[in-house]
PDB file of C-alpha atoms in Angstrom:
ATOM      1  CA  MET A1321      54.615  -6.464  54.160  1.00 60.00           C
ATOM      2  CA  LEU A1322      54.205  -6.086  50.412  1.00 80.00           C
ATOM      3  CA  ARG A1323      51.443  -8.140  48.795  1.00 86.00           C
ATOM      4  CA  SER A1324      53.704  -8.787  45.832  1.00 89.00           C
ATOM      5  CA  LEU A1325      55.997 -10.996  47.923  1.00 90.00           C
ATOM      6  CA  PHE A1326      53.264 -13.475  48.754  1.00 91.00           C
ATOM      7  CA  THR A1327      51.720 -13.218  45.290  1.00 92.00           C
ATOM      8  CA  ALA A1328      55.077 -14.119  43.743  1.00 93.00           C
ATOM      9  CA  ILE A1329      55.501 -17.011  46.179  1.00 94.00           C
ATOM     10  CA  SER A1330      52.204 -18.480  44.958  1.00 95.00           C
ATOM     11  CA  GLY A1331      53.525 -18.110  41.404  1.00 95.00           C
ATOM     12  CA  LEU A1332      56.709 -19.984  42.317  1.00 96.00           C
ATOM     13  CA  GLY A1333      54.685 -22.848  43.772  1.00 95.00           C
ATOM     14  CA  ALA A1334      52.313 -23.050  40.803  1.00 96.00           C
ATOM     15  CA  HIS A1335      55.130 -23.097  38.237  1.00 96.00           C
ATOM     16  CA  GLN A1336      57.013 -25.666  40.302  1.00 96.00           C
ATOM     17  CA  LYS A1337      53.962 -27.952  40.043  1.00 97.00           C
ATOM     18  CA  MET A1338      53.829 -27.297  36.295  1.00 97.00           C
ATOM     19  CA  LEU A1339      57.480 -28.289  36.110  1.00 96.00           C
ATOM     20  CA  ASP A1340      56.743 -31.465  38.110  1.00 96.00           C
ATOM     21  CA  VAL A1341      53.908 -32.508  35.773  1.00 97.00           C
ATOM     22  CA  THR A1342      55.985 -31.732  32.676  1.00 97.00           C
ATOM     23  CA  ALA A1343      58.932 -33.710  34.043  1.00 97.00           C
ATOM     24  CA  ASN A1344      56.651 -36.707  34.664  1.00 97.00           C
ATOM     25  CA  ASN A1345      55.343 -36.539  31.103  1.00 97.00           C
ATOM     26  CA  ILE A1346      58.877 -36.470  29.711  1.00 97.00           C
ATOM     27  CA  ALA A1347      59.914 -39.355  31.962  1.00 97.00           C
ATOM     28  CA  ASN A1348      57.052 -41.444  30.508  1.00 97.00           C
ATOM     29  CA  VAL A1349      57.664 -40.622  26.854  1.00 97.00           C
ATOM     30  CA  ASN A1350      58.265 -44.330  26.120  1.00 96.00           C
ATOM     31  CA  THR A1351      55.803 -45.839  28.629  1.00 96.00           C
ATOM     32  CA  THR A1352      53.236 -48.184  27.057  1.00 96.00           C
ATOM     33  CA  GLY A1353      49.712 -46.774  27.267  1.00 95.00           C
ATOM     34  CA  TYR A1354      50.735 -43.636  29.193  1.00 97.00           C
ATOM     35  CA  LYS A1355      48.455 -40.591  28.945  1.00 96.00           C
ATOM     36  CA  SER A1356      49.982 -37.157  29.426  1.00 96.00           C
ATOM     37  CA  SER A1357      48.682 -34.491  31.806  1.00 96.00           C
ATOM     38  CA  THR A1358      48.576 -30.708  31.665  1.00 95.00           C
ATOM     39  CA  VAL A1359      48.384 -28.226  34.538  1.00 96.00           C
ATOM     40  CA  GLN A1360      45.532 -25.739  34.717  1.00 95.00           C
ATOM     41  CA  PHE A1361      45.991 -22.475  36.643  1.00 95.00           C
ATOM     42  CA  GLU A1362      43.427 -20.117  38.174  1.00 94.00           C
ATOM     43  CA  ASP A1363      43.761 -16.891  40.101  1.00 92.00           C
ATOM     44  CA  THR A1364      43.121 -16.796  43.830  1.00 91.00           C
ATOM     45  CA  LEU A1365      40.978 -14.413  45.872  1.00 85.00           C
ATOM     46  CA  SER A1366      41.268 -10.739  44.954  1.00 85.00           C
ATOM     47  CA  GLN A1367      41.308  -8.029  47.615  1.00 84.00           C
ATOM     48  CA  THR A1368      38.615  -5.443  46.953  1.00 84.00           C
ATOM     49  CA  LEU A1369      39.787  -1.898  47.641  1.00 83.00           C
ATOM     50  CA  GLN A1370      36.625  -0.302  46.328  1.00 86.00           C
ATOM     51  CA  GLY A1371      33.340  -1.819  45.298  1.00 87.00           C
ATOM     52  CA  GLY A1372      31.524  -1.024  42.088  1.00 87.00           C
ATOM     53  CA  GLY A1373      29.036   1.837  42.156  1.00 86.00           C
ATOM     54  CA  ALA A1374      25.806   2.250  40.244  1.00 89.00           C
ATOM     55  CA  ALA A1375      25.126   5.227  38.033  1.00 86.00           C
ATOM     56  CA  THR A1376      22.962   8.015  39.447  1.00 85.00           C
ATOM     57  CA  ALA A1377      21.172  10.954  37.924  1.00 84.00           C
ATOM     58  CA  THR A1378      24.278  13.111  38.266  1.00 85.00           C
ATOM     59  CA  THR A1379      27.242  10.661  38.162  1.00 85.00           C
ATOM     60  CA  GLY A1380      28.260   7.676  36.159  1.00 88.00           C
ATOM     61  CA  GLY A1381      28.861   4.201  37.527  1.00 88.00           C
ATOM     62  CA  THR A1382      32.259   3.203  38.896  1.00 84.00           C
ATOM     63  CA  ASP A1383      34.093  -0.073  38.453  1.00 86.00           C
ATOM     64  CA  PRO A1384      35.417  -2.054  41.421  1.00 87.00           C
ATOM     65  CA  ILE A1385      39.088  -1.709  42.298  1.00 87.00           C
ATOM     66  CA  GLN A1386      40.645  -5.079  43.099  1.00 84.00           C
ATOM     67  CA  VAL A1387      44.155  -6.366  43.599  1.00 87.00           C
ATOM     68  CA  GLY A1388      44.836 -10.046  42.845  1.00 85.00           C
ATOM     69  CA  LEU A1389      46.574 -12.132  45.476  1.00 89.00           C
ATOM     70  CA  GLY A1390      48.209 -14.805  43.366  1.00 92.00           C
ATOM     71  CA  VAL A1391      47.681 -18.027  41.468  1.00 94.00           C
ATOM     72  CA  ARG A1392      47.013 -21.660  42.276  1.00 94.00           C
ATOM     73  CA  VAL A1393      46.764 -24.968  40.440  1.00 95.00           C
ATOM     74  CA  ALA A1394      43.095 -25.548  39.639  1.00 94.00           C
ATOM     75  CA  GLY A1395      43.641 -29.088  38.390  1.00 92.00           C
ATOM     76  CA  THR A1396      45.464 -31.412  36.054  1.00 93.00           C
ATOM     77  CA  ALA A1397      43.757 -32.495  32.836  1.00 94.00           C
ATOM     78  CA  LEU A1398      44.441 -35.869  31.244  1.00 94.00           C
ATOM     79  CA  ASN A1399      45.015 -36.100  27.511  1.00 95.00           C
ATOM     80  CA  PHE A1400      43.348 -39.244  26.152  1.00 95.00           C
ATOM     81  CA  THR A1401      44.320 -38.862  22.503  1.00 95.00           C
ATOM     82  CA  GLN A1402      45.470 -42.104  20.888  1.00 95.00           C
ATOM     83  CA  GLY A1403      49.171 -42.897  21.192  1.00 95.00           C
ATOM     84  CA  SER A1404      51.203 -44.313  18.347  1.00 95.00           C
ATOM     85  CA  SER A1405      50.980 -48.039  17.533  1.00 96.00           C
ATOM     86  CA  GLN A1406      53.980 -50.308  17.948  1.00 96.00           C
ATOM     87  CA  ALA A1407      54.074 -53.775  16.412  1.00 97.00           C
ATOM     88  CA  THR A1408      55.256 -56.534  18.742  1.00 96.00           C
ATOM     89  CA  GLY A1409      54.160 -59.668  16.897  1.00 95.00           C
ATOM     90  CA  VAL A1410      52.956 -61.128  20.220  1.00 95.00           C
ATOM     91  CA  THR A1411      49.384 -62.472  19.970  1.00 95.00           C
ATOM     92  CA  SER A1412      48.509 -61.588  23.559  1.00 96.00           C
ATOM     93  CA  ASN A1413      49.551 -57.942  23.053  1.00 97.00           C
ATOM     94  CA  MET A1414      46.598 -55.707  22.147  1.00 97.00           C
ATOM     95  CA  LEU A1415      45.692 -52.122  21.509  1.00 96.00           C
ATOM     96  CA  ILE A1416      42.312 -50.415  21.484  1.00 97.00           C
ATOM     97  CA  ASN A1417      41.520 -48.484  18.313  1.00 96.00           C
ATOM     98  CA  GLY A1418      39.346 -45.692  19.662  1.00 95.00           C
ATOM     99  CA  ASP A1419      37.746 -45.116  23.042  1.00 96.00           C
ATOM    100  CA  GLY A1420      37.843 -47.419  26.020  1.00 96.00           C
ATOM    101  CA  PHE A1421      40.096 -49.140  28.525  1.00 98.00           C
ATOM    102  CA  PHE A1422      41.068 -52.707  29.272  1.00 97.00           C
ATOM    103  CA  ALA A1423      39.427 -53.757  32.539  1.00 97.00           C
ATOM    104  CA  VAL A1424      41.845 -55.605  34.829  1.00 97.00           C
ATOM    105  CA  SER A1425      41.691 -57.073  38.320  1.00 96.00           C
ATOM    106  CA  LYS A1426      44.584 -56.511  40.727  1.00 94.00           C
ATOM    107  CA  ASN A1427      44.475 -57.753  44.318  1.00 92.00           C
ATOM    108  CA  GLY A1428      40.692 -57.885  44.101  1.00 90.00           C
ATOM    109  CA  GLN A1429      40.426 -54.290  42.909  1.00 94.00           C
ATOM    110  CA  GLN A1430      39.111 -53.378  39.474  1.00 96.00           C
ATOM    111  CA  GLN A1431      41.375 -51.059  37.494  1.00 97.00           C
ATOM    112  CA  PHE A1432      41.510 -49.787  33.923  1.00 98.00           C
ATOM    113  CA  THR A1433      44.407 -49.348  31.535  1.00 97.00           C
ATOM    114  CA  ARG A1434      45.295 -48.536  27.942  1.00 97.00           C
ATOM    115  CA  ALA A1435      48.486 -50.578  28.175  1.00 96.00           C
ATOM    116  CA  GLY A1436      47.758 -53.823  26.341  1.00 95.00           C
ATOM    117  CA  ASN A1437      51.122 -55.554  26.815  1.00 96.00           C
ATOM    118  CA  PHE A1438      49.462 -58.705  28.190  1.00 96.00           C
ATOM    119  CA  THR A1439      51.072 -62.132  28.444  1.00 95.00           C
ATOM    120  CA  LEU A1440      49.757 -65.577  29.391  1.00 94.00           C
ATOM    121  CA  ASP A1441      50.802 -66.886  32.810  1.00 93.00           C
ATOM    122  CA  ASN A1442      51.035 -70.584  33.731  1.00 92.00           C
ATOM    123  CA  ALA A1443      47.428 -70.582  34.993  1.00 91.00           C
ATOM    124  CA  GLY A1444      46.025 -69.323  31.699  1.00 91.00           C
ATOM    125  CA  ASN A1445      45.431 -65.737  32.822  1.00 94.00           C
ATOM    126  CA  LEU A1446      46.096 -62.775  30.546  1.00 95.00           C
ATOM    127  CA  VAL A1447      48.211 -60.572  32.801  1.00 96.00           C
ATOM    128  CA  THR A1448      49.922 -57.186  32.675  1.00 95.00           C
ATOM    129  CA  PRO A1449      53.631 -56.925  33.598  1.00 94.00           C
ATOM    130  CA  ASP A1450      52.641 -56.131  37.211  1.00 93.00           C
ATOM    131  CA  GLY A1451      50.297 -59.140  37.486  1.00 93.00           C
ATOM    132  CA  ALA A1452      46.844 -57.587  36.937  1.00 96.00           C
ATOM    133  CA  ILE A1453      44.452 -60.030  35.241  1.00 96.00           C
ATOM    134  CA  ALA A1454      42.458 -59.002  32.163  1.00 97.00           C
ATOM    135  CA  GLU A1455      38.678 -59.173  32.526  1.00 97.00           C
ATOM    136  CA  ASN A1456      35.967 -60.276  30.115  1.00 96.00           C
ATOM    137  CA  THR A1457      32.840 -58.455  28.965  1.00 95.00           C
ATOM    138  CA  THR A1458      31.073 -59.144  32.278  1.00 94.00           C
ATOM    139  CA  GLY A1459      33.886 -57.652  34.364  1.00 93.00           C
ATOM    140  CA  THR A1460      35.198 -60.963  35.723  1.00 94.00           C
ATOM    141  CA  PRO A1461      38.777 -62.288  35.328  1.00 94.00           C
ATOM    142  CA  LEU A1462      39.356 -63.979  32.003  1.00 93.00           C
ATOM    143  CA  ASN A1463      40.921 -67.462  32.153  1.00 91.00           C
ATOM    144  CA  LEU A1464      42.343 -69.240  29.105  1.00 92.00           C
ATOM    145  CA  VAL A1465      43.713 -72.387  30.703  1.00 90.00           C
ATOM    146  CA  GLY A1466      43.048 -74.287  27.465  1.00 88.00           C
ATOM    147  CA  LEU A1467      45.896 -72.364  25.851  1.00 90.00           C
ATOM    148  CA  THR A1468      48.415 -73.538  28.448  1.00 88.00           C
ATOM    149  CA  ASN A1469      47.411 -77.211  28.911  1.00 88.00           C
ATOM    150  CA  GLY A1470      48.000 -78.281  25.303  1.00 86.00           C
ATOM    151  CA  SER A1471      44.339 -78.370  24.222  1.00 89.00           C
ATOM    152  CA  TYR A1472      44.969 -75.989  21.339  1.00 92.00           C
ATOM    153  CA  VAL A1473      47.806 -75.728  18.865  1.00 92.00           C
ATOM    154  CA  SER A1474      47.321 -72.055  17.963  1.00 93.00           C
ATOM    155  CA  TRP A1475      45.181 -69.091  18.908  1.00 95.00           C
ATOM    156  CA  SER A1476      44.309 -65.565  17.825  1.00 95.00           C
ATOM    157  CA  ILE A1477      42.365 -62.473  18.893  1.00 96.00           C
ATOM    158  CA  ASP A1478      40.006 -60.780  16.435  1.00 96.00           C
ATOM    159  CA  SER A1479      38.893 -57.140  16.249  1.00 95.00           C
ATOM    160  CA  GLY A1480      35.861 -57.925  18.433  1.00 96.00           C
ATOM    161  CA  GLY A1481      38.115 -59.163  21.236  1.00 95.00           C
ATOM    162  CA  ASN A1482      37.144 -62.793  20.722  1.00 96.00           C
ATOM    163  CA  ILE A1483      39.921 -65.217  21.676  1.00 96.00           C
ATOM    164  CA  ASN A1484      39.854 -68.113  19.224  1.00 96.00           C
ATOM    165  CA  GLY A1485      41.669 -71.395  19.878  1.00 94.00           C
ATOM    166  CA  VAL A1486      42.399 -73.917  17.117  1.00 94.00           C
ATOM    167  CA  ASN A1487      42.873 -77.574  18.086  1.00 92.00           C
ATOM    168  CA  SER A1488      44.878 -80.239  16.276  1.00 90.00           C
ATOM    169  CA  ALA A1489      41.830 -81.146  14.152  1.00 91.00           C
ATOM    170  CA  GLY A1490      41.584 -77.578  12.875  1.00 91.00           C
ATOM    171  CA  VAL A1491      38.398 -76.806  14.809  1.00 93.00           C
ATOM    172  CA  THR A1492      38.143 -73.215  16.065  1.00 94.00           C
ATOM    173  CA  THR A1493      36.590 -72.514  19.458  1.00 94.00           C
ATOM    174  CA  VAL A1494      35.849 -69.124  21.050  1.00 94.00           C
ATOM    175  CA  LEU A1495      37.482 -69.312  24.488  1.00 94.00           C
ATOM    176  CA  GLY A1496      36.478 -65.899  25.764  1.00 95.00           C
ATOM    177  CA  GLN A1497      36.162 -62.228  24.918  1.00 96.00           C
ATOM    178  CA  ILE A1498      38.175 -59.233  26.080  1.00 97.00           C
ATOM    179  CA  GLY A1499      36.128 -56.611  27.900  1.00 97.00           C
ATOM    180  CA  VAL A1500      36.473 -52.901  27.124  1.00 97.00           C
ATOM    181  CA  ALA A1501      35.273 -50.256  29.579  1.00 97.00           C
ATOM    182  CA  THR A1502      34.070 -46.739  28.842  1.00 97.00           C
ATOM    183  CA  PHE A1503      33.208 -43.851  31.162  1.00 97.00           C
ATOM    184  CA  ALA A1504      30.919 -40.845  31.054  1.00 96.00           C
ATOM    185  CA  ASN A1505      33.872 -38.643  32.092  1.00 96.00           C
ATOM    186  CA  PRO A1506      37.290 -40.244  31.492  1.00 95.00           C
ATOM    187  CA  ASN A1507      39.018 -37.116  32.863  1.00 93.00           C
ATOM    188  CA  GLY A1508      37.517 -37.967  36.241  1.00 95.00           C
ATOM    189  CA  LEU A1509      39.591 -41.175  36.474  1.00 95.00           C
ATOM    190  CA  ALA A1510      42.356 -41.311  39.085  1.00 95.00           C
ATOM    191  CA  LYS A1511      45.843 -42.573  38.285  1.00 95.00           C
ATOM    192  CA  VAL A1512      46.827 -45.439  40.590  1.00 95.00           C
ATOM    193  CA  GLY A1513      50.250 -46.320  39.183  1.00 92.00           C
ATOM    194  CA  ASP A1514      51.368 -49.104  36.843  1.00 93.00           C
ATOM    195  CA  THR A1515      49.777 -47.125  33.971  1.00 94.00           C
ATOM    196  CA  ALA A1516      46.346 -47.877  35.411  1.00 96.00           C
ATOM    197  CA  PHE A1517      43.337 -45.842  36.526  1.00 97.00           C
ATOM    198  CA  SER A1518      40.530 -46.334  39.004  1.00 97.00           C
ATOM    199  CA  ALA A1519      36.972 -45.055  38.797  1.00 96.00           C
ATOM    200  CA  THR A1520      35.911 -42.079  40.931  1.00 96.00           C
ATOM    201  CA  PRO A1521      32.503 -40.507  41.603  1.00 96.00           C
ATOM    202  CA  ASN A1522      33.302 -37.879  38.956  1.00 95.00           C
ATOM    203  CA  SER A1523      34.261 -40.413  36.269  1.00 95.00           C
ATOM    204  CA  GLY A1524      31.072 -42.388  36.738  1.00 95.00           C
ATOM    205  CA  ALA A1525      30.823 -46.154  36.871  1.00 96.00           C
ATOM    206  CA  ALA A1526      32.525 -48.254  34.228  1.00 96.00           C
ATOM    207  CA  SER A1527      30.393 -49.515  31.355  1.00 96.00           C
ATOM    208  CA  ILE A1528      32.064 -52.785  30.362  1.00 97.00           C
ATOM    209  CA  GLY A1529      31.104 -54.548  27.151  1.00 96.00           C
ATOM    210  CA  ALA A1530      32.360 -56.076  23.941  1.00 96.00           C
ATOM    211  CA  PRO A1531      34.902 -54.213  21.811  1.00 96.00           C
ATOM    212  CA  ASN A1532      33.590 -52.467  18.714  1.00 94.00           C
ATOM    213  CA  THR A1533      30.134 -51.971  20.251  1.00 94.00           C
ATOM    214  CA  GLY A1534      28.648 -48.618  21.204  1.00 92.00           C
ATOM    215  CA  SER A1535      31.455 -46.095  21.674  1.00 94.00           C
ATOM    216  CA  ARG A1536      34.032 -48.813  22.437  1.00 96.00           C
ATOM    217  CA  GLY A1537      36.986 -49.187  20.098  1.00 96.00           C
ATOM    218  CA  SER A1538      38.042 -52.333  18.295  1.00 97.00           C
ATOM    219  CA  ILE A1539      40.979 -54.575  19.218  1.00 97.00           C
ATOM    220  CA  THR A1540      44.167 -55.089  17.224  1.00 97.00           C
ATOM    221  CA  SER A1541      46.295 -58.055  18.283  1.00 97.00           C
ATOM    222  CA  GLY A1542      50.075 -58.034  17.994  1.00 96.00           C
ATOM    223  CA  TYR A1543      50.361 -54.301  18.681  1.00 97.00           C
ATOM    224  CA  VAL A1544      50.537 -52.058  21.750  1.00 97.00           C
ATOM    225  CA  GLU A1545      49.665 -48.393  22.170  1.00 97.00           C
ATOM    226  CA  MET A1546      52.640 -46.268  23.132  1.00 97.00           C
ATOM    227  CA  SER A1547      52.720 -43.045  25.159  1.00 97.00           C
ATOM    228  CA  ASN A1548      50.853 -40.062  23.701  1.00 96.00           C
ATOM    229  CA  VAL A1549      53.412 -37.585  25.078  1.00 97.00           C
ATOM    230  CA  ASP A1550      54.302 -34.912  22.493  1.00 96.00           C
ATOM    231  CA  LEU A1551      57.959 -34.334  23.331  1.00 96.00           C
ATOM    232  CA  SER A1552      58.189 -31.036  21.434  1.00 96.00           C
ATOM    233  CA  GLN A1553      55.189 -29.691  23.372  1.00 96.00           C
ATOM    234  CA  GLU A1554      56.601 -30.893  26.696  1.00 97.00           C
ATOM    235  CA  LEU A1555      59.994 -29.267  26.055  1.00 97.00           C
ATOM    236  CA  THR A1556      58.140 -26.040  25.226  1.00 97.00           C
ATOM    237  CA  ASN A1557      56.183 -26.361  28.485  1.00 96.00           C
ATOM    238  CA  LEU A1558      59.495 -26.880  30.257  1.00 96.00           C
ATOM    239  CA  ILE A1559      60.728 -23.518  28.981  1.00 97.00           C
ATOM    240  CA  ILE A1560      57.412 -21.838  29.881  1.00 96.00           C
ATOM    241  CA  ALA A1561      57.549 -23.225  33.432  1.00 96.00           C
ATOM    242  CA  GLN A1562      61.169 -22.182  33.838  1.00 96.00           C
ATOM    243  CA  ARG A1563      60.558 -18.637  32.595  1.00 97.00           C
ATOM    244  CA  GLY A1564      57.437 -18.319  34.743  1.00 96.00           C
ATOM    245  CA  PHE A1565      59.463 -19.388  37.771  1.00 96.00           C
ATOM    246  CA  GLN A1566      62.225 -16.921  36.912  1.00 96.00           C
ATOM    247  CA  ALA A1567      59.742 -14.059  36.438  1.00 96.00           C
ATOM    248  CA  ASN A1568      58.160 -14.686  39.841  1.00 95.00           C
ATOM    249  CA  SER A1569      61.622 -14.887  41.392  1.00 95.00           C
ATOM    250  CA  LYS A1570      62.323 -11.452  39.898  1.00 95.00           C
ATOM    251  CA  VAL A1571      59.173 -10.081  41.559  1.00 93.00           C
ATOM    252  CA  ILE A1572      60.476 -11.283  44.929  1.00 93.00           C
ATOM    253  CA  THR A1573      63.858  -9.664  44.267  1.00 93.00           C
ATOM    254  CA  THR A1574      62.203  -6.386  43.244  1.00 92.00           C
ATOM    255  CA  SER A1575      59.912  -6.427  46.305  1.00 89.00           C
ATOM    256  CA  ASP A1576      62.939  -7.003  48.497  1.00 87.00           C
ATOM    257  CA  GLU A1577      64.671  -3.999  46.935  1.00 89.00           C
ATOM    258  CA  VAL A1578      61.581  -1.860  47.599  1.00 88.00           C
ATOM    259  CA  LEU A1579      61.573  -2.939  51.247  1.00 87.00           C
ATOM    260  CA  GLN A1580      65.297  -2.251  51.487  1.00 88.00           C
ATOM    261  CA  THR A1581      64.705   1.269  50.154  1.00 88.00           C
ATOM    262  CA  LEU A1582      62.036   1.861  52.784  1.00 85.00           C
ATOM    263  CA  VAL A1583      64.311   0.579  55.569  1.00 84.00           C
ATOM    264  CA  ASN A1584      67.083   2.923  54.411  1.00 87.00           C
ATOM    265  CA  LEU A1585      64.847   6.014  54.353  1.00 83.00           C
ATOM    266  CA  LYS A1586      65.848   6.941  57.914  1.00 71.00           C
ATOM    267  CA  ASN A1587      69.582   6.780  57.195  1.00 65.00           C
TER     268      ASN A1587
END
């Protein structure tokens, strides 16, 4: 059987995965805090027909003769560039200006997100739309029950993540501080759904601390970070994936015609 058939099949599969990743990016073009992904290809094992030879006193060296056997997806790379800012006017909504992630707790598991569309629940927790609770600078759930029991008449969040409550006498009290996590290798994080990530051995452990310290970004209240998907780039990738798929399909058709010619030789 012709090698080209199986080589082209690997190309079909790789470009189908590229199409899948591109489609997911386009689907999340308006998702708060979403980070786009790109597919990375690499060639597979090559069949060596002749090894390389060293030069001798009477002949020159020869290069190896190899035939490639296809392509595969080497990985998907996350793009952590900052998304655009959208004003909401909601005090509990936040975005991180720069590096870092909000640390949240969901069902006892620590997760990390760039989506800062938090709201206060009836127990005084800052929660994401799916119920994950924001954590403080020590990595423990942040509770602001004073904001829900009538102890304070107004509140705000400053650039350092400090949550300041003002009582009826005009006295300001710091009720807590939002924690921001950074990683040695953010690309090693694993997506877990709900626009959140979890740490992996390759990302390294989370370093949680105060916003605007070290490499951590500052906090802006009343805004959220939108998706960083570049729609023009994704539509271009869509065309590239489609044409790559079509080209590999053509290789299969051509290989089939070659086989058909061989079968008809006896006739």
